[in-house]
């Protein structure tokens, strides 16, 4: 995003004054911004001017018209401002306070550090709908014309750029852009509606941003096959693949459908000699890790989720106060994440075994530094034995894992997996009946039964046989017995004659 | 006669009071409207607009502001991704 020249930041487009273009231009400047419009000198004219009159409380500006919904009884837009996380940054502060030392002096210094280095990353009505956020230099988006939908580049990814923006637009080397962007040209607003952006409206401020009730959810568009669709449902594809029925409620969507994403490490903040804030982080790493979610909720019950390393480190505030974060164990540094680089097909969902038994994908103690092991103890996954070990009750487990589709035995419609060998090793093998192509056999047929399996390169004992050979073998057996019997009878008769 | 005069006086006194009340109300309304005129005035009528829509003015003033800033060394740059 190209920076604006100083004059560009404050130049008002005359269209703003046209009522047909923007009704907000009918309100006098000083009504919102203060200052002295009578003065011809820019210094005195700007005395008392408030650059962003919508932060932190927009009730006296935007709230004059946008406090309630059309019916006038339900808090809407500014009415929900106190629960707007873009304004309050509450979850971010909550996590820092959770890790912080309880000493009031230390807390004061942390507040100072956060005020200087972190809190600038807030937004407001004005910093979404009128100007770029101050944290990225500010300046009008379009000559003070109010934007009903904030532009993605100047107002969404200007703050959410390092991770979400780059993931969504495919700017991480070797990682494709999110399918919602490439295939459907969806922008942020398609999922993150104004209702969510303007605040949760919850009576209690959520501790974590994923606790927000009206947050975006994949299932708002993508319904399980057969589940009821509402009017609000959009054009999302139904989840017809049987894998969804198996993993639903246990595994988050991103575990199967996101690509490797960015993880950040070791942030340190400070001020230079001139008092300007700065930060330093260690190089970020592209990685993909599945961890456990320590606290699941009713509407998000998935235990296995993608987790991202957050940049917090014990020395985060060392410039301001040493050893400020003495309770690093209180919150994980590998945090539940929803990467924005969704693909239908990913390396981990290519086959079942690409994930099951692929220990590299799972977060374990080995992925953590010594100081963060305790903090992440509830996030680490206990690795299970390799699939070949778990299936060692089978004859030739490796061969079975290689040749048999997992869903053949792990049928999502059954309460437990099939463990009966004869379900496959029989003429009416489920290997084919599941495909609804149960063959009819003729005892005189000289072809293999279940010939489809042979064509796939598989020979399944008991399932693949030549019926005519079976008949021939039985006849041969009968003839052998008959020959023996006749031979015996003839010898018996010949002895009696003697 | 006495009764009529009495009535006339009372009329003139109450009339005077009504006029005074009207006058006070008029002043109050006038003051209220005047004090709130800025609220109802459009941005177009504001003195701010003449400057903030003029590229020439803005260039001149922002250049002056930039020039007035102390010529200091570049502040420490952040390293890494925020």
CSV table of N, CA and C in Angstrom, one decimal, chain A residues 288-401:
chain,number,residue,atom,x,y,z
A,288,UNK,N,2.8,-25.7,9.6
A,288,UNK,CA,1.4,-26.2,9.7
A,288,UNK,C,1.4,-27.1,10.9
A,289,UNK,N,0.7,-26.8,12.0
A,289,UNK,CA,0.7,-27.6,13.2
A,289,UNK,C,-0.8,-27.8,13.6
A,290,UNK,N,-1.0,-29.1,14.0
A,290,UNK,CA,-2.3,-29.4,14.5
A,290,UNK,C,-2.1,-29.6,16.0
A,291,UNK,N,-2.9,-28.9,16.8
A,291,UNK,CA,-2.8,-29.0,18.3
A,291,UNK,C,-4.1,-29.3,18.9
A,292,UNK,N,-4.2,-29.3,20.2
A,292,UNK,CA,-5.5,-29.5,20.9
A,292,UNK,C,-6.0,-28.2,21.3
A,293,UNK,N,-7.3,-28.0,21.3
A,293,UNK,CA,-7.8,-26.8,21.8
A,293,UNK,C,-8.2,-27.0,23.3
A,294,UNK,N,-7.5,-26.3,24.2
A,294,UNK,CA,-7.7,-26.6,25.6
A,294,UNK,C,-9.1,-26.4,26.1
A,295,UNK,N,-9.8,-25.4,25.6
A,295,UNK,CA,-11.2,-25.1,26.1
A,295,UNK,C,-12.1,-25.1,24.8
A,296,UNK,N,-12.9,-26.2,24.7
A,296,UNK,CA,-13.8,-26.2,23.6
A,296,UNK,C,-15.1,-25.6,24.1
A,297,UNK,N,-15.9,-25.2,23.1
A,297,UNK,CA,-17.2,-24.6,23.5
A,297,UNK,C,-18.3,-25.3,22.7
A,298,UNK,N,-19.6,-25.1,23.1
A,298,UNK,CA,-20.7,-25.8,22.5
A,298,UNK,C,-20.8,-25.6,21.0
A,299,UNK,N,-20.5,-24.3,20.6
A,299,UNK,CA,-20.7,-24.1,19.2
A,299,UNK,C,-19.3,-24.3,18.5
A,300,UNK,N,-18.3,-24.6,19.2
A,300,UNK,CA,-17.0,-24.9,18.5
A,300,UNK,C,-16.4,-26.0,19.3
A,301,UNK,N,-16.9,-27.2,19.1
A,301,UNK,CA,-16.5,-28.4,19.9
A,301,UNK,C,-15.2,-29.1,19.5
A,302,UNK,N,-14.7,-28.6,18.3
A,302,UNK,CA,-13.5,-29.4,17.8
A,302,UNK,C,-12.3,-29.4,18.7
A,303,UNK,N,-11.8,-30.5,18.9
A,303,UNK,CA,-10.6,-30.7,19.8
A,303,UNK,C,-9.3,-30.5,19.0
A,304,UNK,N,-9.3,-31.0,17.8
A,304,UNK,CA,-8.1,-30.9,17.0
A,304,UNK,C,-8.2,-29.6,16.1
A,305,UNK,N,-7.3,-28.7,16.3
A,305,UNK,CA,-7.4,-27.4,15.5
A,305,UNK,C,-6.0,-27.1,15.0
A,306,UNK,N,-6.0,-26.2,14.0
A,306,UNK,CA,-4.7,-25.6,13.6
A,306,UNK,C,-4.2,-24.6,14.7
A,307,UNK,N,-3.0,-24.6,15.0
A,307,UNK,CA,-2.5,-23.7,16.0
A,307,UNK,C,-1.3,-22.9,15.4
A,308,UNK,N,-1.3,-21.6,15.8
A,308,UNK,CA,-0.2,-20.7,15.3
A,308,UNK,C,0.6,-20.2,16.5
A,309,UNK,N,1.9,-20.1,16.3
A,309,UNK,CA,2.7,-19.5,17.3
A,309,UNK,C,2.6,-18.0,17.3
A,310,UNK,N,2.2,-17.5,18.5
A,310,UNK,CA,2.1,-16.0,18.6
A,310,UNK,C,3.5,-15.4,19.1
A,311,UNK,N,3.7,-14.2,18.8
A,311,UNK,CA,5.1,-13.6,19.0
A,311,UNK,C,5.4,-13.3,20.4
A,312,UNK,N,4.6,-13.5,21.3
A,312,UNK,CA,4.9,-13.1,22.7
A,312,UNK,C,6.1,-13.9,23.2
A,313,UNK,N,6.9,-13.2,24.0
A,313,UNK,CA,8.1,-13.9,24.6
A,313,UNK,C,8.3,-13.3,26.0
A,314,UNK,N,9.0,-14.0,26.8
A,314,UNK,CA,9.2,-13.5,28.2
A,314,UNK,C,9.8,-12.1,28.3
A,315,UNK,N,10.7,-11.8,27.3
A,315,UNK,CA,11.3,-10.5,27.3
A,315,UNK,C,10.6,-9.4,26.5
A,316,UNK,N,9.3,-9.6,26.3
A,316,UNK,CA,8.6,-8.7,25.4
A,316,UNK,C,8.7,-7.2,25.9
A,317,UNK,N,8.6,-7.0,27.2
A,317,UNK,CA,8.6,-5.6,27.7
A,317,UNK,C,9.9,-5.3,28.4
A,318,UNK,N,10.9,-6.0,28.2
A,318,UNK,CA,12.2,-5.8,28.9
A,318,UNK,C,12.7,-4.3,28.8
A,319,UNK,N,12.4,-3.6,27.7
A,319,UNK,CA,12.8,-2.3,27.6
A,319,UNK,C,12.2,-1.4,28.7
A,320,UNK,N,10.9,-1.7,29.0
A,320,UNK,CA,10.2,-0.9,30.0
A,320,UNK,C,10.4,-1.4,31.4
A,321,UNK,N,10.3,-2.8,31.6
A,321,UNK,CA,10.4,-3.4,32.9
A,321,UNK,C,10.9,-4.8,32.7
A,322,UNK,N,11.9,-5.2,33.5
A,322,UNK,CA,12.5,-6.5,33.3
A,322,UNK,C,11.5,-7.6,34.0
A,323,UNK,N,11.5,-8.7,33.4
A,323,UNK,CA,10.7,-9.8,34.0
A,323,UNK,C,9.2,-9.4,34.3
A,324,UNK,N,8.6,-8.8,33.3
A,324,UNK,CA,7.2,-8.3,33.5
A,324,UNK,C,6.3,-9.5,33.3
A,325,UNK,N,6.6,-10.4,32.5
A,325,UNK,CA,5.7,-11.5,32.2
A,325,UNK,C,6.1,-12.8,33.0
A,326,UNK,N,5.9,-12.7,34.2
A,326,UNK,CA,6.3,-13.9,35.1
A,326,UNK,C,5.4,-15.0,35.1
A,327,UNK,N,4.2,-14.9,34.4
A,327,UNK,CA,3.2,-16.0,34.4
A,327,UNK,C,3.0,-16.5,32.9
A,328,UNK,N,4.1,-16.7,32.3
A,328,UNK,CA,4.0,-17.2,30.9
A,328,UNK,C,3.3,-18.5,30.8
A,329,UNK,N,3.3,-19.2,31.9
A,329,UNK,CA,2.7,-20.6,31.8
A,329,UNK,C,1.1,-20.5,31.7
A,330,UNK,N,0.6,-19.3,32.0
A,330,UNK,CA,-0.9,-19.2,32.1
A,330,UNK,C,-1.6,-19.2,30.8
A,331,UNK,N,-0.9,-19.0,29.7
A,331,UNK,CA,-1.6,-19.0,28.4
A,331,UNK,C,-0.6,-19.6,27.4
A,332,UNK,N,-1.2,-20.4,26.5
A,332,UNK,CA,-0.4,-21.1,25.5
A,332,UNK,C,0.2,-20.1,24.5
A,333,UNK,N,1.4,-20.4,24.0
A,333,UNK,CA,2.0,-19.6,23.0
A,333,UNK,C,1.7,-20.1,21.6
A,334,UNK,N,1.2,-21.3,21.5
A,334,UNK,CA,0.6,-21.9,20.3
A,334,UNK,C,-0.9,-21.8,20.4
A,335,UNK,N,-1.4,-20.9,19.6
A,335,UNK,CA,-2.8,-20.5,19.8
A,335,UNK,C,-3.7,-20.9,18.7
A,336,UNK,N,-4.9,-21.3,19.1
A,336,UNK,CA,-6.0,-21.7,18.1
A,336,UNK,C,-6.0,-20.6,16.9
A,337,UNK,N,-5.9,-21.1,15.7
A,337,UNK,CA,-5.8,-20.2,14.6
A,337,UNK,C,-6.7,-20.7,13.4
A,338,UNK,N,-7.1,-19.7,12.6
A,338,UNK,CA,-8.0,-20.0,11.5
A,338,UNK,C,-7.3,-19.4,10.2
A,339,UNK,N,-6.2,-20.1,9.7
A,339,UNK,CA,-5.5,-19.6,8.6
A,339,UNK,C,-6.4,-19.3,7.4
A,340,UNK,N,-6.1,-18.2,6.7
A,340,UNK,CA,-6.9,-17.8,5.6
A,340,UNK,C,-6.3,-18.2,4.2
A,341,UNK,N,-5.9,-19.5,4.1
A,341,UNK,CA,-5.4,-20.0,2.8
A,341,UNK,C,-6.1,-21.3,2.5
A,342,UNK,N,-7.4,-21.3,2.5
A,342,UNK,CA,-8.2,-22.5,2.4
A,342,UNK,C,-8.1,-23.1,0.9
A,343,UNK,N,-7.9,-24.4,0.9
A,343,UNK,CA,-7.9,-25.1,-0.4
A,343,UNK,C,-8.7,-26.3,-0.3
A,344,UNK,N,-9.4,-26.7,-1.4
A,344,UNK,CA,-10.2,-28.0,-1.3
A,344,UNK,C,-9.2,-29.1,-1.1
A,345,UNK,N,-8.2,-29.2,-1.8
A,345,UNK,CA,-7.2,-30.3,-1.7
A,345,UNK,C,-5.9,-29.8,-1.1
A,346,UNK,N,-5.5,-30.4,-0.1
A,346,UNK,CA,-4.2,-30.0,0.6
A,346,UNK,C,-3.3,-31.2,0.8
A,347,UNK,N,-2.1,-31.0,1.1
A,347,UNK,CA,-1.2,-32.2,1.3
A,347,UNK,C,-1.7,-33.1,2.4
A,348,UNK,N,-2.3,-32.6,3.4
A,348,UNK,CA,-2.7,-33.4,4.5
A,348,UNK,C,-4.1,-34.1,4.3
A,349,UNK,N,-4.9,-33.6,3.3
A,349,UNK,CA,-6.1,-34.4,3.1
A,349,UNK,C,-6.1,-35.2,1.8
A,350,UNK,N,-4.9,-35.3,1.2
A,350,UNK,CA,-4.8,-36.1,0.0
A,350,UNK,C,-5.3,-37.5,0.2
A,351,UNK,N,-4.8,-38.1,1.3
A,351,UNK,CA,-5.3,-39.5,1.7
A,351,UNK,C,-5.4,-39.4,3.2
A,352,UNK,N,-6.1,-40.4,3.8
A,352,UNK,CA,-6.3,-40.5,5.2
A,352,UNK,C,-4.9,-40.5,5.9
A,353,UNK,N,-4.0,-41.4,5.3
A,353,UNK,CA,-2.7,-41.6,5.9
A,353,UNK,C,-1.8,-40.4,5.7
A,354,UNK,N,-2.1,-39.4,4.9
A,354,UNK,CA,-1.3,-38.2,4.8
A,354,UNK,C,-1.4,-37.4,6.1
A,355,UNK,N,-2.4,-37.7,6.9
A,355,UNK,CA,-2.6,-37.0,8.2
A,355,UNK,C,-2.5,-38.0,9.3
A,356,UNK,N,-3.2,-39.1,9.2
A,356,UNK,CA,-3.2,-40.1,10.3
A,356,UNK,C,-1.9,-40.8,10.3
A,357,UNK,N,-1.1,-40.6,11.3
A,357,UNK,CA,0.2,-41.2,11.4
A,357,UNK,C,1.3,-40.4,10.9
A,358,UNK,N,1.0,-39.2,10.3
A,358,UNK,CA,2.0,-38.2,9.9
A,358,UNK,C,2.3,-37.3,11.1
A,359,UNK,N,3.2,-37.8,11.9
A,359,UNK,CA,3.5,-37.1,13.1
A,359,UNK,C,4.1,-35.7,13.0
A,360,UNK,N,4.6,-35.4,11.8
A,360,UNK,CA,5.2,-34.1,11.6
A,360,UNK,C,4.1,-33.0,11.7
A,361,UNK,N,2.9,-33.3,11.4
A,361,UNK,CA,1.8,-32.3,11.4
A,361,UNK,C,1.4,-31.9,12.8
A,362,UNK,N,1.7,-32.8,13.8
A,362,UNK,CA,1.1,-32.6,15.1
A,362,UNK,C,2.1,-31.8,16.0
A,363,UNK,N,1.5,-30.9,16.8
A,363,UNK,CA,2.3,-30.2,17.8
A,363,UNK,C,2.7,-31.0,19.0
A,364,UNK,N,4.0,-31.1,19.2
A,364,UNK,CA,4.4,-31.9,20.4
A,364,UNK,C,5.4,-31.0,21.1
A,365,UNK,N,5.9,-31.6,22.2
A,365,UNK,CA,6.8,-30.8,23.1
A,365,UNK,C,8.1,-30.4,22.3
A,366,UNK,N,8.4,-31.2,21.3
A,366,UNK,CA,9.6,-31.0,20.5
A,366,UNK,C,9.5,-29.6,19.8
A,367,UNK,N,8.3,-29.2,19.5
A,367,UNK,CA,8.1,-27.9,18.8
A,367,UNK,C,8.2,-26.7,19.7
A,368,UNK,N,8.3,-26.9,21.0
A,368,UNK,CA,8.3,-25.8,21.9
A,368,UNK,C,9.7,-25.5,22.5
A,369,UNK,N,10.0,-24.3,22.8
A,369,UNK,CA,11.2,-24.0,23.6
A,369,UNK,C,11.0,-24.4,25.0
A,370,UNK,N,12.1,-24.5,25.8
A,370,UNK,CA,11.9,-25.0,27.1
A,370,UNK,C,11.0,-24.1,28.0
A,371,UNK,N,11.0,-22.8,27.8
A,371,UNK,CA,10.3,-21.9,28.6
A,371,UNK,C,8.8,-21.9,28.3
A,372,UNK,N,8.4,-22.5,27.1
A,372,UNK,CA,7.0,-22.5,26.8
A,372,UNK,C,6.4,-23.9,26.8
A,373,UNK,N,7.1,-24.9,27.3
A,373,UNK,CA,6.6,-26.2,27.4
A,373,UNK,C,5.3,-26.3,28.3
A,374,UNK,N,5.5,-25.7,29.5
A,374,UNK,CA,4.4,-25.8,30.5
A,374,UNK,C,3.2,-25.0,29.9
A,375,UNK,N,3.4,-23.9,29.3
A,375,UNK,CA,2.3,-23.1,28.8
A,375,UNK,C,1.5,-23.8,27.8
A,376,UNK,N,2.1,-24.7,27.0
A,376,UNK,CA,1.4,-25.4,25.9
A,376,UNK,C,1.1,-26.9,26.2
A,377,UNK,N,1.2,-27.2,27.5
A,377,UNK,CA,1.0,-28.7,27.8
A,377,UNK,C,-0.4,-29.2,27.4
A,378,UNK,N,-1.4,-28.3,27.4
A,378,UNK,CA,-2.7,-28.8,27.0
A,378,UNK,C,-3.0,-28.7,25.5
A,379,UNK,N,-2.0,-28.1,24.8
A,379,UNK,CA,-2.1,-28.0,23.4
A,379,UNK,C,-1.4,-29.1,22.6
A,380,UNK,N,-0.3,-29.7,23.3
A,380,UNK,CA,0.4,-30.7,22.7
A,380,UNK,C,-0.5,-31.9,22.4
A,381,UNK,N,-0.2,-32.6,21.3
A,381,UNK,CA,-0.9,-33.8,21.0
A,381,UNK,C,-0.1,-35.0,21.4
A,382,UNK,N,-0.8,-36.0,22.0
A,382,UNK,CA,-0.2,-37.3,22.4
A,382,UNK,C,-0.2,-38.1,21.1
A,383,UNK,N,1.0,-38.4,20.6
A,383,UNK,CA,1.0,-39.1,19.3
A,383,UNK,C,0.6,-40.5,19.5
A,384,UNK,N,-0.2,-41.0,18.5
A,384,UNK,CA,-0.7,-42.4,18.6
A,384,UNK,C,0.2,-43.3,17.8
A,385,UNK,N,0.2,-44.6,18.1
A,385,UNK,CA,1.0,-45.5,17.3
A,385,UNK,C,0.7,-45.4,15.8
A,386,UNK,N,1.7,-45.7,15.0
A,386,UNK,CA,1.5,-45.6,13.6
A,386,UNK,C,0.4,-46.5,13.1
A,387,UNK,N,-0.3,-46.1,12.0
A,387,UNK,CA,-1.5,-46.9,11.6
A,387,UNK,C,-1.1,-48.4,11.4
A,388,UNK,N,0.1,-48.7,10.9
A,388,UNK,CA,0.4,-50.1,10.7
A,388,UNK,C,0.4,-50.9,12.1
A,389,UNK,N,0.8,-50.2,13.1
A,389,UNK,CA,0.8,-50.8,14.4
A,389,UNK,C,-0.6,-50.9,14.9
A,390,UNK,N,-1.4,-49.9,14.7
A,390,UNK,CA,-2.8,-50.0,15.2
A,390,UNK,C,-3.6,-51.0,14.5
A,391,UNK,N,-3.2,-51.4,13.3
A,391,UNK,CA,-3.9,-52.3,12.5
A,391,UNK,C,-3.2,-53.7,12.4
A,392,UNK,N,-2.3,-53.9,13.4
A,392,UNK,CA,-1.6,-55.2,13.4
A,392,UNK,C,-2.4,-56.4,13.7
A,393,UNK,N,-3.6,-56.3,14.0
A,393,UNK,CA,-4.5,-57.4,14.2
A,393,UNK,C,-4.9,-58.1,12.8
A,394,UNK,N,-4.6,-57.3,11.8
A,394,UNK,CA,-4.9,-57.7,10.4
A,394,UNK,C,-3.7,-58.6,9.9
A,395,UNK,N,-3.9,-59.5,9.0
A,395,UNK,CA,-2.8,-60.2,8.3
A,395,UNK,C,-2.3,-59.1,7.3
A,396,UNK,N,-1.0,-59.0,7.2
A,396,UNK,CA,-0.4,-58.0,6.3
A,396,UNK,C,-1.0,-56.6,6.5
A,397,UNK,N,-0.8,-56.0,7.6
A,397,UNK,CA,-1.4,-54.7,7.8
A,397,UNK,C,-1.0,-53.6,6.8
A,398,UNK,N,0.3,-53.7,6.5
A,398,UNK,CA,0.9,-52.7,5.5
A,398,UNK,C,0.1,-52.8,4.2
A,399,UNK,N,-0.1,-54.1,3.7
A,399,UNK,CA,-0.7,-54.3,2.5
A,399,UNK,C,-2.2,-53.8,2.5
A,400,UNK,N,-2.8,-54.0,3.6
A,400,UNK,CA,-4.2,-53.6,3.7
A,400,UNK,C,-4.2,-52.0,3.7
A,401,UNK,N,-3.3,-51.4,4.5
A,401,UNK,CA,-3.3,-49.9,4.5
A,401,UNK,C,-3.0,-49.3,3.1
